[in-house]
Tab-separated table of N, CA and C in Angstrom:
chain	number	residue	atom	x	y	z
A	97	UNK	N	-23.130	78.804	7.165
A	97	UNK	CA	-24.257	77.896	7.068
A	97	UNK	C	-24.184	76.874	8.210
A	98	UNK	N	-25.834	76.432	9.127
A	98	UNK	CA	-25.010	75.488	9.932
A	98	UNK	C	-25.185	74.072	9.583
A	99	UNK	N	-24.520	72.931	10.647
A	99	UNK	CA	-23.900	71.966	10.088
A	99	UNK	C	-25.514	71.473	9.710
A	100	UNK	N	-24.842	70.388	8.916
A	100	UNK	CA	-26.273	68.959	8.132
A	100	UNK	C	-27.259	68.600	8.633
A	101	UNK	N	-27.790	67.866	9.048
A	101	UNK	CA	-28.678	67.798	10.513
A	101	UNK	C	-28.515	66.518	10.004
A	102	UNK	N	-28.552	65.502	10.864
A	102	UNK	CA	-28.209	64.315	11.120
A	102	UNK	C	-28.994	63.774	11.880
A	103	UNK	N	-29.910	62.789	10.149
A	103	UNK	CA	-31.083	61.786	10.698
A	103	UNK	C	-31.215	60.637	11.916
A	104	UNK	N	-29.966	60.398	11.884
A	104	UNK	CA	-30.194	59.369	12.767
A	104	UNK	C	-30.017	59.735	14.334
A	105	UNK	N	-29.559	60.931	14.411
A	105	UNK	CA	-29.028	61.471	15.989
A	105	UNK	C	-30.742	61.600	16.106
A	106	UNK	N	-30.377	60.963	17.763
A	106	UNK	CA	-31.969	60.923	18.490
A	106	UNK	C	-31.940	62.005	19.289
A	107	UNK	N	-33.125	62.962	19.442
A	107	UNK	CA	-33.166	63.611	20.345
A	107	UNK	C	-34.650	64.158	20.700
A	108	UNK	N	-34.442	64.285	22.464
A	108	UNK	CA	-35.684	64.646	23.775
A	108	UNK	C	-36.021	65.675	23.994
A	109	UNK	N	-36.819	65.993	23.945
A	109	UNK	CA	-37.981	67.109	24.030
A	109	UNK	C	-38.568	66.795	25.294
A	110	UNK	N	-38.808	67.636	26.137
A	110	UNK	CA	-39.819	67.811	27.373
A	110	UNK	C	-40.834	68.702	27.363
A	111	UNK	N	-42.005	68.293	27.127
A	111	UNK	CA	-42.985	69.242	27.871
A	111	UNK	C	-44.254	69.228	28.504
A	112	UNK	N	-44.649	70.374	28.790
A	112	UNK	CA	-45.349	70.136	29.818
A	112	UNK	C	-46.697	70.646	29.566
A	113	UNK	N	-47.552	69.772	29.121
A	113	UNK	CA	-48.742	69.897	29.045
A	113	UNK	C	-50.116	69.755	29.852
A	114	UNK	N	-51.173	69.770	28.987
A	114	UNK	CA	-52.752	69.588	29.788
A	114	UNK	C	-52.600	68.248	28.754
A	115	UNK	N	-53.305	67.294	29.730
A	115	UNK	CA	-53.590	65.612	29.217
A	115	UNK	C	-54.700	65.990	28.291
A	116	UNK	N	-54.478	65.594	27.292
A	116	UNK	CA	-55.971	64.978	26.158
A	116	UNK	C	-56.371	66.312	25.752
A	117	UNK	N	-55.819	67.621	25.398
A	117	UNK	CA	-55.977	68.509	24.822
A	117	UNK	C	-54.608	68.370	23.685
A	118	UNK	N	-55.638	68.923	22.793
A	118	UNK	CA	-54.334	69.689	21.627
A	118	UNK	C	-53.599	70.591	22.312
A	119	UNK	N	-52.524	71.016	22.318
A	119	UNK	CA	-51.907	72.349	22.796
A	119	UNK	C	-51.704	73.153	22.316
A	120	UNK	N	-51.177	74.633	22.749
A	120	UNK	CA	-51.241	75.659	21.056
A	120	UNK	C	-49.881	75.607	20.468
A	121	UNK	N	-50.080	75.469	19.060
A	121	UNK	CA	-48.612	74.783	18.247
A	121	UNK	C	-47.991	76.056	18.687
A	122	UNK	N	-48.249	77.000	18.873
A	122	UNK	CA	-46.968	78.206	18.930
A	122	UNK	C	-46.032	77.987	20.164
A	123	UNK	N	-46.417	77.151	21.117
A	123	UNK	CA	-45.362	76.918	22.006
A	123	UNK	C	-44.706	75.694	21.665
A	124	UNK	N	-44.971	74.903	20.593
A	124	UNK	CA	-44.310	73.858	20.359
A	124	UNK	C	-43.366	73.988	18.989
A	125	UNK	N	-43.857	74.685	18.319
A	125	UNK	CA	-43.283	75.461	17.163
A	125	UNK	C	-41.651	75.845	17.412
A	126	UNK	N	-41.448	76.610	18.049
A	126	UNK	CA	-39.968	76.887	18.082
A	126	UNK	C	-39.202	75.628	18.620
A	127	UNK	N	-39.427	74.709	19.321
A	127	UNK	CA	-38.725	73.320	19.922
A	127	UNK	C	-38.534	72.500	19.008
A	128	UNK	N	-39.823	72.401	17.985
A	128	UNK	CA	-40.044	71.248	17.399
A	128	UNK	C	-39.701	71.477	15.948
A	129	UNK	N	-39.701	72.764	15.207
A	129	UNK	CA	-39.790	73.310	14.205
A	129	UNK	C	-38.301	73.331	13.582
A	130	UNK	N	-37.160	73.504	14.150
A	130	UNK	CA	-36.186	73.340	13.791
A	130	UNK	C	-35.579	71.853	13.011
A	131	UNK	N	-36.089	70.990	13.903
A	131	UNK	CA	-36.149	69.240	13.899
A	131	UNK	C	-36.834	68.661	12.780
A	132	UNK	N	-37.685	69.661	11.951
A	132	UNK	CA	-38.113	68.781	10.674
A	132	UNK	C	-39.387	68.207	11.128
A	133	UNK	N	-40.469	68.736	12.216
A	133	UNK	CA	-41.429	68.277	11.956
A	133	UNK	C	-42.614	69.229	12.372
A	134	UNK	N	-43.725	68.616	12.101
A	134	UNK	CA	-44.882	69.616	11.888
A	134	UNK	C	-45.844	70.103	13.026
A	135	UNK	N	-45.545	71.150	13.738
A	135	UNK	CA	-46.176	71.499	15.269
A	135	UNK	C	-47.701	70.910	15.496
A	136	UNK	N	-48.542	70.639	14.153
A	136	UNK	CA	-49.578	70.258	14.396
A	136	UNK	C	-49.835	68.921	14.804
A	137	UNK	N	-49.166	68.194	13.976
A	137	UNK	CA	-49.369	66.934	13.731
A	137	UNK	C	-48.781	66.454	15.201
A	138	UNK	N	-47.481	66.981	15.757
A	138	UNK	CA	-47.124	66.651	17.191
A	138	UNK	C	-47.766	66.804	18.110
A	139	UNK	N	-48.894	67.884	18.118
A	139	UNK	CA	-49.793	68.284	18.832
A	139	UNK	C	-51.067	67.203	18.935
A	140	UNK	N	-51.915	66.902	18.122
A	140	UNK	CA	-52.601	65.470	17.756
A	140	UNK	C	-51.938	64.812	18.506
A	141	UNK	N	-50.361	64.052	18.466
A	141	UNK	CA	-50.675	62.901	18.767
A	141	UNK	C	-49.932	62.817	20.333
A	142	UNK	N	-49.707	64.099	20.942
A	142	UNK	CA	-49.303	64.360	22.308
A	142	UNK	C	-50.746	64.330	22.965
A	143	UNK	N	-52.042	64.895	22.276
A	143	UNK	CA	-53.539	64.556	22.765
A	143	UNK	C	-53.619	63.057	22.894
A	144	UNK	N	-53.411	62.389	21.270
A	144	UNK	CA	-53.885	61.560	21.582
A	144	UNK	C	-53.284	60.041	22.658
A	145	UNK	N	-51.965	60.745	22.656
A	145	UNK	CA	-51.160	59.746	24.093
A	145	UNK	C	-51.547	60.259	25.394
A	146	UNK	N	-52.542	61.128	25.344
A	146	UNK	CA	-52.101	61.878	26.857
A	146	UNK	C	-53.716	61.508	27.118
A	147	UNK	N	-54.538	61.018	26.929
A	147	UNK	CA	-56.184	60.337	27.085
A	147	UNK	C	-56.334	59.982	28.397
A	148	UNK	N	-55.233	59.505	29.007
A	148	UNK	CA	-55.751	58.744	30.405
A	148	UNK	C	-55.649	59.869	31.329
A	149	UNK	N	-54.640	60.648	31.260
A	149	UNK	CA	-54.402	61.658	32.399
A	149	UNK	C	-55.173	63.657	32.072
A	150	UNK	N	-56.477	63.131	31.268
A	150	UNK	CA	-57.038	64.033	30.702
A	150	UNK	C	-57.401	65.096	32.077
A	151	UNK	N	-56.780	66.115	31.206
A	151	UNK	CA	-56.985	67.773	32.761
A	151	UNK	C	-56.317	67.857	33.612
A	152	UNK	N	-54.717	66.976	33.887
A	152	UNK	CA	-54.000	66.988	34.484
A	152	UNK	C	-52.537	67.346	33.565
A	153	UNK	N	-51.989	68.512	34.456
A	153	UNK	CA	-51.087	69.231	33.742
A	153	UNK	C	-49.798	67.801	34.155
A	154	UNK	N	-48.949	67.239	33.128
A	154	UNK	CA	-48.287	66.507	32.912
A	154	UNK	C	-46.741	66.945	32.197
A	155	UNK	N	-45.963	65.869	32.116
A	155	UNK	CA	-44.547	66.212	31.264
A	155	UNK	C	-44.775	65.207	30.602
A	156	UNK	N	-44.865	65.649	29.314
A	156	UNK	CA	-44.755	64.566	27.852
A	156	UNK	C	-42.940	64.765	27.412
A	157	UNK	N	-42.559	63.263	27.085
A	157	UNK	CA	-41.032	63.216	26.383
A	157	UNK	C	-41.572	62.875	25.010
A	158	UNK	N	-40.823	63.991	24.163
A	158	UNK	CA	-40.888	63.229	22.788
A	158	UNK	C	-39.412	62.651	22.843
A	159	UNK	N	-39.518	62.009	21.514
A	159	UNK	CA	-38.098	61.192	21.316
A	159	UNK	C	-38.323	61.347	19.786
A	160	UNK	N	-37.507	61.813	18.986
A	160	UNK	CA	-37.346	62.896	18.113
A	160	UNK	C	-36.301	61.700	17.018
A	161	UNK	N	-36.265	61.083	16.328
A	161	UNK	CA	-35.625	59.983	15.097
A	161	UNK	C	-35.995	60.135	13.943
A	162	UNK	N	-35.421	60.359	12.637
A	162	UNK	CA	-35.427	60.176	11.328
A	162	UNK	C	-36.712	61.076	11.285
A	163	UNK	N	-37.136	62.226	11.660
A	163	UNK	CA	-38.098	63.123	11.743
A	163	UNK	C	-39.401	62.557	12.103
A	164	UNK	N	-39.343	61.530	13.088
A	164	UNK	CA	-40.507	60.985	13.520
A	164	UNK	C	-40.539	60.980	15.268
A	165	UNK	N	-41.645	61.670	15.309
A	165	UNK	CA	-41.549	61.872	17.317
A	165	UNK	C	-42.665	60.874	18.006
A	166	UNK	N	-42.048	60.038	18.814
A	166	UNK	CA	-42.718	59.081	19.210
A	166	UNK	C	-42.888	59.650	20.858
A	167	UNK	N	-44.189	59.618	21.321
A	167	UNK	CA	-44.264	60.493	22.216
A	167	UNK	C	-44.895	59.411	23.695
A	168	UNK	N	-44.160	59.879	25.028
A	168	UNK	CA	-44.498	59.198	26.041
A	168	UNK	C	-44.465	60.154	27.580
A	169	UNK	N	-45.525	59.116	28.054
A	169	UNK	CA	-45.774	60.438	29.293
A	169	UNK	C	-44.732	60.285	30.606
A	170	UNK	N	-44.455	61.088	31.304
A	170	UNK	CA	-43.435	60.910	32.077
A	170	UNK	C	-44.504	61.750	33.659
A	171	UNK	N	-44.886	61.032	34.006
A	171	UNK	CA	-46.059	61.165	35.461
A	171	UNK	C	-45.241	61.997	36.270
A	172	UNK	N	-46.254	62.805	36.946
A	172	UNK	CA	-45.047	63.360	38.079
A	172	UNK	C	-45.924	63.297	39.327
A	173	UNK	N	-45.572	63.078	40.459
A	173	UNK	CA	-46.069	62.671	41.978
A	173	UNK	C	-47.517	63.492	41.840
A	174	UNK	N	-47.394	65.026	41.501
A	174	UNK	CA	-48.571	65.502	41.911
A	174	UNK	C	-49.723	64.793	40.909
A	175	UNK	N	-49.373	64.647	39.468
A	175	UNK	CA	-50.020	63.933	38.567
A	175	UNK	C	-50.770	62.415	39.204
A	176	UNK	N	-50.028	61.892	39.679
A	176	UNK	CA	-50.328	60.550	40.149
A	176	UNK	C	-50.995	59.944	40.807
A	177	UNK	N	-51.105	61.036	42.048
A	177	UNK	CA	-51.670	61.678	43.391
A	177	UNK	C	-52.883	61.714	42.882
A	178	UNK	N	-52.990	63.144	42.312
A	178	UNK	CA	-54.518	63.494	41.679
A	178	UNK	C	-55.772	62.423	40.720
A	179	UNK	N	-54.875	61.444	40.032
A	179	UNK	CA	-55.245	60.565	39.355
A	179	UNK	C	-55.397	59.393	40.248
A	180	UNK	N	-54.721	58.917	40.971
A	180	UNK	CA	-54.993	57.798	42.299
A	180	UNK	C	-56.451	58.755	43.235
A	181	UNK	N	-56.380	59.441	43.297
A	181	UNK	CA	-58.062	60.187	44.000
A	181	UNK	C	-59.135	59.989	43.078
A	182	UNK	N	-58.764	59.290	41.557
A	182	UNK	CA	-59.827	59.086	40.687
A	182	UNK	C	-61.269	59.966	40.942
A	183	UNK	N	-60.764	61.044	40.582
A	183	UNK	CA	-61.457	62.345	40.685
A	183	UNK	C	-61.530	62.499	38.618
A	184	UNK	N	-63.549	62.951	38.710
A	184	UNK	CA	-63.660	63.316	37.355
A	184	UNK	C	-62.696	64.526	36.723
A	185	UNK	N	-62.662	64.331	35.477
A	185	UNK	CA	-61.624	65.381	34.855
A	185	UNK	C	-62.433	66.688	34.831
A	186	UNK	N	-61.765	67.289	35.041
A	186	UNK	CA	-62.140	68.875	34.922
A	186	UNK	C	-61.901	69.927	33.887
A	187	UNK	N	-62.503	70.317	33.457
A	187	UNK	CA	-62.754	71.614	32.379
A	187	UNK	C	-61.912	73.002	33.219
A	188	UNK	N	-60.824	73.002	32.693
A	188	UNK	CA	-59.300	73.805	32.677
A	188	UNK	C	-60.174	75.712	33.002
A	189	UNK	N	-61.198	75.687	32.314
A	189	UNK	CA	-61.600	77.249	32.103
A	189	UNK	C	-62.930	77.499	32.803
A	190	UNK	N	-63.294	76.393	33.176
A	190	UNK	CA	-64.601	76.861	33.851
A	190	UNK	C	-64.243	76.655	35.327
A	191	UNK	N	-63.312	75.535	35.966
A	191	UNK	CA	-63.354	75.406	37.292
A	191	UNK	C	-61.855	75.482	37.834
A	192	UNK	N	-61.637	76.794	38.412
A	192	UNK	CA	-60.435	76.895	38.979
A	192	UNK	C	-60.249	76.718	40.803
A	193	UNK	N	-59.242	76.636	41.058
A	193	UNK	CA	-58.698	76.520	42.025
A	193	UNK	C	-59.392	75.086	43.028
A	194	UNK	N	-59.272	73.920	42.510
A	194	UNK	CA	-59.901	72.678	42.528
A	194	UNK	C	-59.025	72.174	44.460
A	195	UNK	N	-59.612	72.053	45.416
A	195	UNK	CA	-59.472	71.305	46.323
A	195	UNK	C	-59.748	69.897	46.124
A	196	UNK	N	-58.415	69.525	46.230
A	196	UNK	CA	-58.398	67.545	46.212
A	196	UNK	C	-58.682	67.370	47.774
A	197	UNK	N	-59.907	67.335	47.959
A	197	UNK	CA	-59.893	66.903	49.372
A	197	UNK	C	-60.404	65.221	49.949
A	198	UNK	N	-59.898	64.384	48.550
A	198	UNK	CA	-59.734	62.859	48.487
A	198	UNK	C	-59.461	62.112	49.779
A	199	UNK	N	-59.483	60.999	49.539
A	199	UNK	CA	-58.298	59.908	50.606
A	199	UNK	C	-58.415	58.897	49.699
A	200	UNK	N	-57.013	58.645	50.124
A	200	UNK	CA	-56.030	57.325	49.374
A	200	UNK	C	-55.214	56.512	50.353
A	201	UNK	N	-55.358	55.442	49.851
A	201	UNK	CA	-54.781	54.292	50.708
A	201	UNK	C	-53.372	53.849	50.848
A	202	UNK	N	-52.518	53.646	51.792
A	202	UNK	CA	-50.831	53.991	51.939
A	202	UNK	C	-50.246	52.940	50.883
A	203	UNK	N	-51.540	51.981	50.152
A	203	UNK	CA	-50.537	51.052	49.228
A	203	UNK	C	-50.925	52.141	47.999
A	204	UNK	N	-51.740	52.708	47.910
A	204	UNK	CA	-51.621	53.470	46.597
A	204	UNK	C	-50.607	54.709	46.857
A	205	UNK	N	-49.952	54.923	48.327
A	205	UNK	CA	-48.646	55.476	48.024
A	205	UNK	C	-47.823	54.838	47.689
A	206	UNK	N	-47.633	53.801	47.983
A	206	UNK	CA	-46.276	52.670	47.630
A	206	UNK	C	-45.967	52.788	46.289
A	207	UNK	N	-47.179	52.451	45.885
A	207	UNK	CA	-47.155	52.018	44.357
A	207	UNK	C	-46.526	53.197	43.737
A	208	UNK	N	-46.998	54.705	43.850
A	208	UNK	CA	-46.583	55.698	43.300
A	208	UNK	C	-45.384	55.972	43.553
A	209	UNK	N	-44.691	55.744	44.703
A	209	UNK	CA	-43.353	55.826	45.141
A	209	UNK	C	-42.465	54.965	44.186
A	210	UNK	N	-43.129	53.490	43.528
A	210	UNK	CA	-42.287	52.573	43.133
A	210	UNK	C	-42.245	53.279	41.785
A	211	UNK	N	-43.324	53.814	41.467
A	211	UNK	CA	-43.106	54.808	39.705
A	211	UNK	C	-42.521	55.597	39.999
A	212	UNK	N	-41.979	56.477	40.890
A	212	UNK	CA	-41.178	57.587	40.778
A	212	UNK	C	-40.194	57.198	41.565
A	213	UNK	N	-39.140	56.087	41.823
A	213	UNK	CA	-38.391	55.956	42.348
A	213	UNK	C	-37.135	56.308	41.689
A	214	UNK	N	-37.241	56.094	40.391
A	214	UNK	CA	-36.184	56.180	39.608
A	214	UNK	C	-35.273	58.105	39.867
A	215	UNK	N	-36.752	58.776	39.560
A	215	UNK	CA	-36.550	59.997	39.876
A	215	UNK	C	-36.275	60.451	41.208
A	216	UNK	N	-36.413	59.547	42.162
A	216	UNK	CA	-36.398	60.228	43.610
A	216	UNK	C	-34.632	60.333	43.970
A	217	UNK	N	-34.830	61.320	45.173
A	217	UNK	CA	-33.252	61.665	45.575
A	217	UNK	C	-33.376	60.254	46.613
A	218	UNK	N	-34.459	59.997	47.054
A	218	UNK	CA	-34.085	59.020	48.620
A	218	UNK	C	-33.311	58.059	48.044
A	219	UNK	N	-32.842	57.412	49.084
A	219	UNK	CA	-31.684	56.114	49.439
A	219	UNK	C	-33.247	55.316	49.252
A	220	UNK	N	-33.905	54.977	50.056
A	220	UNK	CA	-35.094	53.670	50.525
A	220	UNK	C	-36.504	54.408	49.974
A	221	UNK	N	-36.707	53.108	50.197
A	221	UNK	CA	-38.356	53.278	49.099
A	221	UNK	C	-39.107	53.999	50.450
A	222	UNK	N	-38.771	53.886	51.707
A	222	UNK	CA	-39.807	54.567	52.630
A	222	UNK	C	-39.345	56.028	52.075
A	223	UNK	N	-38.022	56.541	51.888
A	223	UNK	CA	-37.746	57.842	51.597
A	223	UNK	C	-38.474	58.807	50.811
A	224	UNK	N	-39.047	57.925	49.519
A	224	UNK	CA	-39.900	57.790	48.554
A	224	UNK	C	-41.065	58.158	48.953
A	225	UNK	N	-41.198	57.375	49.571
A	225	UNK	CA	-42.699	57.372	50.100
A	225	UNK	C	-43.459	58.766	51.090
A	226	UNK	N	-42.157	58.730	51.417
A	226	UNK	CA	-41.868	60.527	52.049
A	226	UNK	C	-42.068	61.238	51.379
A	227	UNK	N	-41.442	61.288	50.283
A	227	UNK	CA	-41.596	62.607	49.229
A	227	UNK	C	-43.006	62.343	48.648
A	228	UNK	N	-43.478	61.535	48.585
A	228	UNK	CA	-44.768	61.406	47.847
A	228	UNK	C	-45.978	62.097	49.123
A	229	UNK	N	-45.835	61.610	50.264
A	229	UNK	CA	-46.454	62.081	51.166
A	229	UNK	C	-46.486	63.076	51.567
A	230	UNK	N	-45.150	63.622	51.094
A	230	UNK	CA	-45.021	65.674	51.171
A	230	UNK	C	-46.028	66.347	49.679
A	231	UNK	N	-46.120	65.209	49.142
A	231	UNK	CA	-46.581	65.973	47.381
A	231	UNK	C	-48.612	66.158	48.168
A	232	UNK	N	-48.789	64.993	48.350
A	232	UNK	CA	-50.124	64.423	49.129
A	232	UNK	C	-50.540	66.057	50.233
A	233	UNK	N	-49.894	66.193	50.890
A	233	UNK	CA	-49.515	66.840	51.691
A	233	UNK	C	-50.069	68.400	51.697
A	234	UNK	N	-49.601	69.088	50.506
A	234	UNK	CA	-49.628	69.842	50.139
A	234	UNK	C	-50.695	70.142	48.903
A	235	UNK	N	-51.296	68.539	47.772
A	235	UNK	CA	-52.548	69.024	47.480
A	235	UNK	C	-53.369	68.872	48.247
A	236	UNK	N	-53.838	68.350	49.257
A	236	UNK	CA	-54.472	68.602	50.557
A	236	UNK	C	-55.304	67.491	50.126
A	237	UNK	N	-55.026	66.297	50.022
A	237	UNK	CA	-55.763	64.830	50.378
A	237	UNK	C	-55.348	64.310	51.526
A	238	UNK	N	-56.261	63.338	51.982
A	238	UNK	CA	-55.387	62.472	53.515
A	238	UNK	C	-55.292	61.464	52.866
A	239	UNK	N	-54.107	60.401	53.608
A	239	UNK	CA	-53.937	59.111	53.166
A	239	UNK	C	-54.707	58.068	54.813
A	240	UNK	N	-55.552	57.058	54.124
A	240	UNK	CA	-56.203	56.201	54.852
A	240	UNK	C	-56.683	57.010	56.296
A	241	UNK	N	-57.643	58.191	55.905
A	241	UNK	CA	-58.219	58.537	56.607
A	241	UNK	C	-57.238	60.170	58.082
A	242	UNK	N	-56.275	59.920	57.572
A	242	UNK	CA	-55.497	60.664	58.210
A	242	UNK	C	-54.572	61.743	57.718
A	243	UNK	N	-53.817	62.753	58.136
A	243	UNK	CA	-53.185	63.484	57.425
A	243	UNK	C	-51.640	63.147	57.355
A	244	UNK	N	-51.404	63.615	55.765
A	244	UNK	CA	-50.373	62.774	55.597
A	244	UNK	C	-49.058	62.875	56.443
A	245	UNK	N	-48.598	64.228	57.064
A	245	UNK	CA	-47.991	64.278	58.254
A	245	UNK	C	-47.685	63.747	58.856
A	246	UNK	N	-48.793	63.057	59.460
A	246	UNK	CA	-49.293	61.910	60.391
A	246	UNK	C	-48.355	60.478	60.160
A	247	UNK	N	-48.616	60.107	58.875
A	247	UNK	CA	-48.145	59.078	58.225
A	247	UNK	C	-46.491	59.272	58.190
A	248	UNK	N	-46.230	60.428	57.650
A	248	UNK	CA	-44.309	60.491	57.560
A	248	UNK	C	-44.259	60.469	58.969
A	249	UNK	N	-44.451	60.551	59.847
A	249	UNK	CA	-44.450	60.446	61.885
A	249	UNK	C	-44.006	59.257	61.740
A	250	UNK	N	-45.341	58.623	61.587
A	250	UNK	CA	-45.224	57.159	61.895
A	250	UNK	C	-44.463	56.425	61.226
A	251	UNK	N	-44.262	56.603	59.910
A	251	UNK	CA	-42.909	55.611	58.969
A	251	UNK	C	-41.779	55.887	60.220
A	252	UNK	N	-41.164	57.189	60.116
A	252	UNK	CA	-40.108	57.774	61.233
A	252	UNK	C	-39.782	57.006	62.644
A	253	UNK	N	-41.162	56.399	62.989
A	253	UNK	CA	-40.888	56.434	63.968
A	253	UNK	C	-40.940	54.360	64.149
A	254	UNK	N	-41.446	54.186	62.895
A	254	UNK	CA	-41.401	52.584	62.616
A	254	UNK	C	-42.744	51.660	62.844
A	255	UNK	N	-43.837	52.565	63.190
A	255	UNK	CA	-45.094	52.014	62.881
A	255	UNK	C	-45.680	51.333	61.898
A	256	UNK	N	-45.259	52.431	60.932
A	256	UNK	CA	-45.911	51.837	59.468
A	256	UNK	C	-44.404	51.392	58.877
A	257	UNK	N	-44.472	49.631	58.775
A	257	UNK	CA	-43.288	49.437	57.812
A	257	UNK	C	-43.330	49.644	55.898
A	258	UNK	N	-42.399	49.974	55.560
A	258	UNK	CA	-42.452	50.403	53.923
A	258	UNK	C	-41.662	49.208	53.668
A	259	UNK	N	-42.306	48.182	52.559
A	259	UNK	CA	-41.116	47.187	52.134
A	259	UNK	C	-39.875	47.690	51.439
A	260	UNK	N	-39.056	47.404	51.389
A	260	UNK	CA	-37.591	47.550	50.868
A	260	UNK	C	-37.683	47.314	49.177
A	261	UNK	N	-38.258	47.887	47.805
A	261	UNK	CA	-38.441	47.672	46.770
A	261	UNK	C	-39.280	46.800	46.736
C-alpha cells in the first residue's frame, strides 16, 4: 500500500496552457488527480486566473496545500512580448500562423527583462535584455522602429545604455 499522503506537504504543478480557456481536464487529470483534487474545478479557476493573457499559450504554477490549488501565472518572454504588442486576442481555431509584425519600445524591453530576470542565465540586466531581444527577434516584431538585431549591435557596442537593475 503506498505511504499516507500528507496534508500539509506543499506541492508545484506546471503547466502550460491557452490564457482564459478552460483546458481539457484529461490532461490535467493524471497530475492533479492523484493530489485529491477535482480536474474540473482546477480547470475553472486556471481560466479564471489566466483573463489577462487570454490566447496566449502561457505556464500556469499551481501550488497544491491541504487539497487546495492556488493558482499563478508564470509569463514567459515570448508571452510578454506578444502582450506588450497589445495585439487583440485571437481565436486559437480559426486564425493560425499569426505574424506579430508589431513595434515596441526598448523601455518596454527593459521592463520585460526586469520580469524575467530572475529566470535569466545573464550576469547584467543588458544580458537580459539580449535574450529578450533574441525572443523579439524571432516572433518577428521590431523594437522602436528597427530590427531587433540592430538593437543587440548597439547595446554591444555601447550606444544604447541598459541601466544596471
Amino acid at each position: 500500500m503506498p505511504p499516507k499522503f500528507d496534508p500539509t506537504a506543499i506541492t508545484y504543478v506546471y503547466l502550460k496552457v491557452v490564457g482564459g480557456e478552460v483546458g481539457a481536464t484529461s490532461s490535467l487529470a493524471p497530475k492533479i488527480g492523484p493530489l485529491g483534487l477535482s480536474p474540473k474545478k482546477v480547470g475553472d479557476d486556471i481560466a479564471k486566473n489566466t483573463q489577462a493573457w487570454k490566447g496566449l499559450r502561457i505556464t500556469v504554477e499551481l501550488k497544491i496545500q491541504n487539497r487546495q490549488a492556488t493558482v499563478s501565472v508564470v509569463p514567459s518572454a515570448p508571452a510578454l512580448i506578444i502582450k506588450a504588442l497589445k495585439e487583440p486576442p485571437r481565436d486559437r481555431k480559426k486564425v493560425k500562423n499569426i505574424a506579430h509584425s508589431g513595434n515596441i519600445t526598448i523601455d518596454d524591453i527593459i521592463d520585460i527583462a526586469r520580469q524575467m530576470r530572475a529566470r535569466s542565465g545573464a550576469r547584467y540586466l543588458s544580458g537580459t535584455c539580449k535574450e529578450i531581444l533574441g525572443t523579439a527577434q524571432s516572433i518577428g516584431c521590431t523594437v522602436d522602429g528597427q530590427p531587433p538585431h540592430d538593437i543587440i549591435d548597439s547595446i554591444n557596442s555601447g550606444d544604447i545604455e541598459i541601466p544596471e537593475e
